[in-house]
Tab-separated table of C-alpha atoms and ligand atoms in Angstrom:
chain	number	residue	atom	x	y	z
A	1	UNK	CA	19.106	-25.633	92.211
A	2	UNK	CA	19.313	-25.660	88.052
A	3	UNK	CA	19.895	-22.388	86.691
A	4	UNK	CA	17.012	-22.068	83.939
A	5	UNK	CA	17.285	-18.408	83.029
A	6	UNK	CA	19.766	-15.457	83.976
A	7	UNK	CA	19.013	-12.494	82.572
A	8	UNK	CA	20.887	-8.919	83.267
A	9	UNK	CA	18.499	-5.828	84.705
A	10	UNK	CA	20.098	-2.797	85.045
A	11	UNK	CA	23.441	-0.742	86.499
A	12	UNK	CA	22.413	1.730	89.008
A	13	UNK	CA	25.168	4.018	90.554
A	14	UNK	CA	21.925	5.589	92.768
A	15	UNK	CA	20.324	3.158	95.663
A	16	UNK	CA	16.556	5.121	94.150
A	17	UNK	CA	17.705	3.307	90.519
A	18	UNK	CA	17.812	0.070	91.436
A	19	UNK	CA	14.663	-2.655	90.661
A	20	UNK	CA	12.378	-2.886	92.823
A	21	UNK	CA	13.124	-4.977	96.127
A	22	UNK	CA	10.307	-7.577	95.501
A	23	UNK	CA	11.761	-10.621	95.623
A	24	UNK	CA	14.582	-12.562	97.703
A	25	UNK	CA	18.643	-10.967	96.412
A	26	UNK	CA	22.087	-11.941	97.731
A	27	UNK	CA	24.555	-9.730	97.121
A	28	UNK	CA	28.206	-10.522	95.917
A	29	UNK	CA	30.959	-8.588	97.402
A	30	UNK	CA	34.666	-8.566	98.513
A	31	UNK	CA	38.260	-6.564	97.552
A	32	UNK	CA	38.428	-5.579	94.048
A	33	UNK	CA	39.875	-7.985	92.028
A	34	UNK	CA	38.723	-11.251	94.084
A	35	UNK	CA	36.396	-12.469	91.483
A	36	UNK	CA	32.947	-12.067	91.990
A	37	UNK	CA	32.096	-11.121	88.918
A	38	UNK	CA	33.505	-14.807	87.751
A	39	UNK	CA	32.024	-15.867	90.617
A	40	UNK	CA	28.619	-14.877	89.140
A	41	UNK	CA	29.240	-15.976	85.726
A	42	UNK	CA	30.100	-19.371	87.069
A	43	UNK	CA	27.085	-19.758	89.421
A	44	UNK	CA	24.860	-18.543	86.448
A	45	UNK	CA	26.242	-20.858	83.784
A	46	UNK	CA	27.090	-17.989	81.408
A	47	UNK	CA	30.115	-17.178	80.866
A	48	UNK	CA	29.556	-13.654	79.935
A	49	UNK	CA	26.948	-12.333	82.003
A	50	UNK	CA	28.642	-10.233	84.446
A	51	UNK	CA	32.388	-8.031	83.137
A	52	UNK	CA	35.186	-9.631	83.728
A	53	UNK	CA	38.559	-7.586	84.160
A	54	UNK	CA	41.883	-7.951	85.376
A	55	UNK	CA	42.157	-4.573	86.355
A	56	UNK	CA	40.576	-3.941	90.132
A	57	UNK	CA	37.491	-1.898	90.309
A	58	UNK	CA	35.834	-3.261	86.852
A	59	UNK	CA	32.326	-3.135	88.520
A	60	UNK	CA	31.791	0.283	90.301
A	61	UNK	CA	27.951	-0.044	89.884
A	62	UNK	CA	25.409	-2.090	91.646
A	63	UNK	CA	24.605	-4.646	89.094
A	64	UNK	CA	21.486	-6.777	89.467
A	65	UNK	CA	20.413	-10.290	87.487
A	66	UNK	CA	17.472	-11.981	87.985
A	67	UNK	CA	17.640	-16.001	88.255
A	68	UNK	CA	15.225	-18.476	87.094
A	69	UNK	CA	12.789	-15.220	86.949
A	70	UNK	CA	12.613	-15.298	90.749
A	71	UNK	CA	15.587	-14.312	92.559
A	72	UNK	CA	17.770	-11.463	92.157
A	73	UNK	CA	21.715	-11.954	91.955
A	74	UNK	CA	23.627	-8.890	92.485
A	75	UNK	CA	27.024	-7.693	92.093
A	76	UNK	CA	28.337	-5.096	94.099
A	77	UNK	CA	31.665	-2.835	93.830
A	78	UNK	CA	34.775	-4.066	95.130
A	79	UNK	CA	35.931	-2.575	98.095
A	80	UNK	CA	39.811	-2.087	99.272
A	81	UNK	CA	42.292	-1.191	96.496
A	82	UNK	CA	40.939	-0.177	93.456
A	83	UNK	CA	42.192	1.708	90.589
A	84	UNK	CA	39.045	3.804	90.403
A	85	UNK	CA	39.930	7.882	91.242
A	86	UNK	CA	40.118	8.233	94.938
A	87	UNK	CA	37.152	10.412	94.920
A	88	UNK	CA	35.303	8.280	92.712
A	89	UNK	CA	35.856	5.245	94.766
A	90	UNK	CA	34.809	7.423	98.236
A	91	UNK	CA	31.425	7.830	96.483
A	92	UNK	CA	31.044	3.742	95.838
A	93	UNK	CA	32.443	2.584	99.070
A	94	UNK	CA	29.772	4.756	100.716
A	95	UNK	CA	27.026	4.117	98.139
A	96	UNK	CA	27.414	0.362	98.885
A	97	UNK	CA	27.258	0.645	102.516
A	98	UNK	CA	24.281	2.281	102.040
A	99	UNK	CA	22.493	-0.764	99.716
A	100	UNK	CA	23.466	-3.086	102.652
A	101	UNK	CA	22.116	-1.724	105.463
A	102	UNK	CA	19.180	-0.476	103.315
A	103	UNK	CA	17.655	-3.240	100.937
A	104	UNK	CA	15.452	-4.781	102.797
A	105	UNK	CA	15.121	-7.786	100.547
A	106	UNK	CA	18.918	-8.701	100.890
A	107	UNK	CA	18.901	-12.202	102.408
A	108	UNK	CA	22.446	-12.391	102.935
A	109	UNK	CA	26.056	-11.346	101.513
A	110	UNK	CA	28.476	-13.103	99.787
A	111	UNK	CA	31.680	-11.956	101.198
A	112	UNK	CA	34.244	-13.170	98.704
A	113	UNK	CA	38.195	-13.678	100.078
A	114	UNK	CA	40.706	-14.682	97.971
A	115	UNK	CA	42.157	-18.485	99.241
A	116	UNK	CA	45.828	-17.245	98.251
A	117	UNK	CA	46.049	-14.569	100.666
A	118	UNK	CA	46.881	-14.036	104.605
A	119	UNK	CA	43.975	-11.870	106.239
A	120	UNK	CA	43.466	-8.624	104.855
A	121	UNK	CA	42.340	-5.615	107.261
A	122	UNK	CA	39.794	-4.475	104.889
A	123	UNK	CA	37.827	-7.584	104.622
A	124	UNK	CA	37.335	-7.719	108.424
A	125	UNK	CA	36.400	-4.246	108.501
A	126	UNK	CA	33.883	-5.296	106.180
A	127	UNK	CA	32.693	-8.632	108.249
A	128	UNK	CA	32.652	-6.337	111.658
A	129	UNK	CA	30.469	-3.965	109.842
A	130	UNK	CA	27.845	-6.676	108.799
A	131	UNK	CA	28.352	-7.443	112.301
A	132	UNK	CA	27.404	-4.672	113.638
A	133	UNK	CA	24.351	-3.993	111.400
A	134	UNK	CA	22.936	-7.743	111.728
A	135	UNK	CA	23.352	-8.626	108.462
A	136	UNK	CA	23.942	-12.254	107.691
A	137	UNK	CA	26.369	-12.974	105.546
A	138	UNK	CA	28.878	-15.847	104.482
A	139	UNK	CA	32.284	-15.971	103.454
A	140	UNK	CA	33.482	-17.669	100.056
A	141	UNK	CA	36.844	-18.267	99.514
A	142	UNK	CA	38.015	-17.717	96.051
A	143	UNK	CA	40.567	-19.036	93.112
A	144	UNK	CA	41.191	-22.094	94.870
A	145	UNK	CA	42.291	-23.876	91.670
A	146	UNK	CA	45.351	-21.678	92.005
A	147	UNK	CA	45.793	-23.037	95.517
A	148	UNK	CA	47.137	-26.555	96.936
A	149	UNK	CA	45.030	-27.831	99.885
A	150	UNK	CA	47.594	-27.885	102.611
A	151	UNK	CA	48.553	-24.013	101.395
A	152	UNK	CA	44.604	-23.689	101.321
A	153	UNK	CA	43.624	-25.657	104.691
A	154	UNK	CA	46.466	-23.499	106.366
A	155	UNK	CA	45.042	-19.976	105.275
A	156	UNK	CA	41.653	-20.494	106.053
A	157	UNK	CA	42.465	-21.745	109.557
A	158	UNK	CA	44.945	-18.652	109.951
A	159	UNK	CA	41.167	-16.485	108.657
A	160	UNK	CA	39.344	-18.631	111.221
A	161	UNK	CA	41.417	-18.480	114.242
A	162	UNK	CA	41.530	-14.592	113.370
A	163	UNK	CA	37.697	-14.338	113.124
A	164	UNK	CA	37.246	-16.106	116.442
A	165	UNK	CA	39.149	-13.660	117.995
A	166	UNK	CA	35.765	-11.037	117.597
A	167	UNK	CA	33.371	-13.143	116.883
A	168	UNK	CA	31.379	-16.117	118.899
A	169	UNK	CA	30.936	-18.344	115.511
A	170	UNK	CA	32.222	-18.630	112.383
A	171	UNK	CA	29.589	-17.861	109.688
A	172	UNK	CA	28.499	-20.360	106.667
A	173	UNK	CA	31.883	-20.858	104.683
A	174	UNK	CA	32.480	-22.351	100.711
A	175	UNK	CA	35.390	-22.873	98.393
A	176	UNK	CA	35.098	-21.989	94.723
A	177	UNK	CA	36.806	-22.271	91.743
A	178	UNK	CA	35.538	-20.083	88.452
A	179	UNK	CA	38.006	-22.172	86.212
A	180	UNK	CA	36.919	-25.708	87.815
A	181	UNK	CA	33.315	-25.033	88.929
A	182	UNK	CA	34.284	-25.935	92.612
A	183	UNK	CA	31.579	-24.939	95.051
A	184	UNK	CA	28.868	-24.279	92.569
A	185	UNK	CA	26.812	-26.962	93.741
A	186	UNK	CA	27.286	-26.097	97.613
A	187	UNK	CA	26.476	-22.150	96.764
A	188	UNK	CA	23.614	-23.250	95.111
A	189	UNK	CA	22.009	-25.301	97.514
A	190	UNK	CA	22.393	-22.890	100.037
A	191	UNK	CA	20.527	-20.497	98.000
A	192	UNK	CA	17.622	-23.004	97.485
A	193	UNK	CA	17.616	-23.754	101.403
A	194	UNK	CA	17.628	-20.107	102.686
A	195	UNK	CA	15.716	-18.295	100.013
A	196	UNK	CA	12.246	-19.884	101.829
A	197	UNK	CA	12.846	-17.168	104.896
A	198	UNK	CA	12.037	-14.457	102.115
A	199	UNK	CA	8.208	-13.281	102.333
A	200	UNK	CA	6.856	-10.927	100.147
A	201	UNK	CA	5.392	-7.608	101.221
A	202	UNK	CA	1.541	-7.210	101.386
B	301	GTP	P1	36.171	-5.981	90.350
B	301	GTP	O1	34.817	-5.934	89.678
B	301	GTP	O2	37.219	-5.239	89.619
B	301	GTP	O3	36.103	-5.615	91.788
B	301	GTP	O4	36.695	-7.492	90.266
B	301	GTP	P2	35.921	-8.850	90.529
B	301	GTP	O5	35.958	-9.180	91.979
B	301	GTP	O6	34.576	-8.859	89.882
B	301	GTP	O7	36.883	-9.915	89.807
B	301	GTP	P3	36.750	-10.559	88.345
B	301	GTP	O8	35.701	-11.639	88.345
B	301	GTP	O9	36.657	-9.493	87.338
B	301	GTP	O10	38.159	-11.335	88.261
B	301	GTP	C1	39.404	-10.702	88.447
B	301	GTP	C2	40.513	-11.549	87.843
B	301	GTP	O11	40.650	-12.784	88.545
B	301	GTP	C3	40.271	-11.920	86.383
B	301	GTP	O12	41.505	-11.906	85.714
B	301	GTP	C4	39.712	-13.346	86.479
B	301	GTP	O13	39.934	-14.109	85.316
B	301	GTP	C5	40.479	-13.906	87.672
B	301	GTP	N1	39.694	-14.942	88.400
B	301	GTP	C6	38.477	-14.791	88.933
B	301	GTP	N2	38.049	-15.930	89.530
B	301	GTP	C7	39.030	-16.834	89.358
B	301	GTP	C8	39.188	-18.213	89.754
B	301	GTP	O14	38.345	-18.851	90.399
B	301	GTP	N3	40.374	-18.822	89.404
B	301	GTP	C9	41.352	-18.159	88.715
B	301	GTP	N4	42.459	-18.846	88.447
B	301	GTP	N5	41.237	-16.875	88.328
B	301	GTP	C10	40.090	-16.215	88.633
B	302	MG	MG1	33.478	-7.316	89.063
């Protein structure tokens, strides 16, 4: 798929505020910090489209793009740690729970893990929960320029093998790279193939 256009919408902090859901979205998401918001820029070509920080919980809105003026590319809150107030952070973990299970145009998630780390609890909470609401999602693995391949090959097995414990299949899986550009191509293409299954509402 070639990027043409990617323009920003609108921040909503309220599920009512956000565009309307009439076209096909996917949804970024993953622990604060893991780099969806790169992740985004990179996919998009721009470098500055979606905020970029180094301190966890940048994004605590529901952010959504639209791409090539037909798709809409969203960027949720970070779940896990975050340095957001712990009341403040109640309010988004909840809010975004609520976008998944309710936006009907969401054709799937993009559950972002970072490639440098062992399993973290939260991030199969989060998978189980998809789970257990049917919605499809896949996992990305992130900052794998920071990452040998044996290291990286030897983490995503350990993520696997855990997976496999709960669950009958492993979903779609990618490798990216912000810095290099690594997995744009793959992401993309997945887009283009699965974006077909969305039909518009009458
Ligand atoms: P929150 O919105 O706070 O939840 O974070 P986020 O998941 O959107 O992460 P963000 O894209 O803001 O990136 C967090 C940090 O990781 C920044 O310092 C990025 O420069 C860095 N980073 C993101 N992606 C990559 C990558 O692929 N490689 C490397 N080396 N660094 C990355
Ligand atoms: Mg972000």
């Amino acid at each position: 798929m070639i990027i043409r256009s990617a323009i920003f919408i609108k921040s909503s902090t309220k599920i009512q505020d956000c565009p309307v859901a009439d076209r096909a979205e996917y949804a970024f998401t993953g622990r604060s910090n893991v780099g969806k918001s790169s992740l985004i820029n990179m996919l998009a070509g721009r470098k500055k489209l979606a905020k970029i920080s180094s301190t966890p919980g940048k994004t605590q809105t529901i952010n959504h793009f639209v791409i090539n003026e037909s798709w809409y590319l969203t960027d949720l809150p970070g779940y896990g740690y975050a340095k957001a107030s712990k009341s403040s952070r109640k309010h988004w973990e909840g809010f975004t729970g609520e976008y998944i299970t309710k936006r009907e145009n969401l054709i799937s998630l993009f559950v972002l893990i970072d490639a440098r780390h062992e399993p973290h609890k939260s991030d199969y909470e989060f998978m189980n929960f998809l789970g257990l609401h049917g919605i499809p999602f896949v996992r990305i693995f992130t900052k794998v320029d920071k990452q040998d391949s044996n290291r990286l090959t030897k983490i995503m097995a350990v993520h696997d093998n855990l997976m496999l414990e709960t669950w009958e299949s492993l979903p779609p899986t990618f490798i990216s790279s912000a810095i290099t550009g690594k997995g744009r191509e793959e992401i993309l293409k997945y887009i283009e193939e699965t974006i077909i299954f969305f039909e518009k509402q009458p």
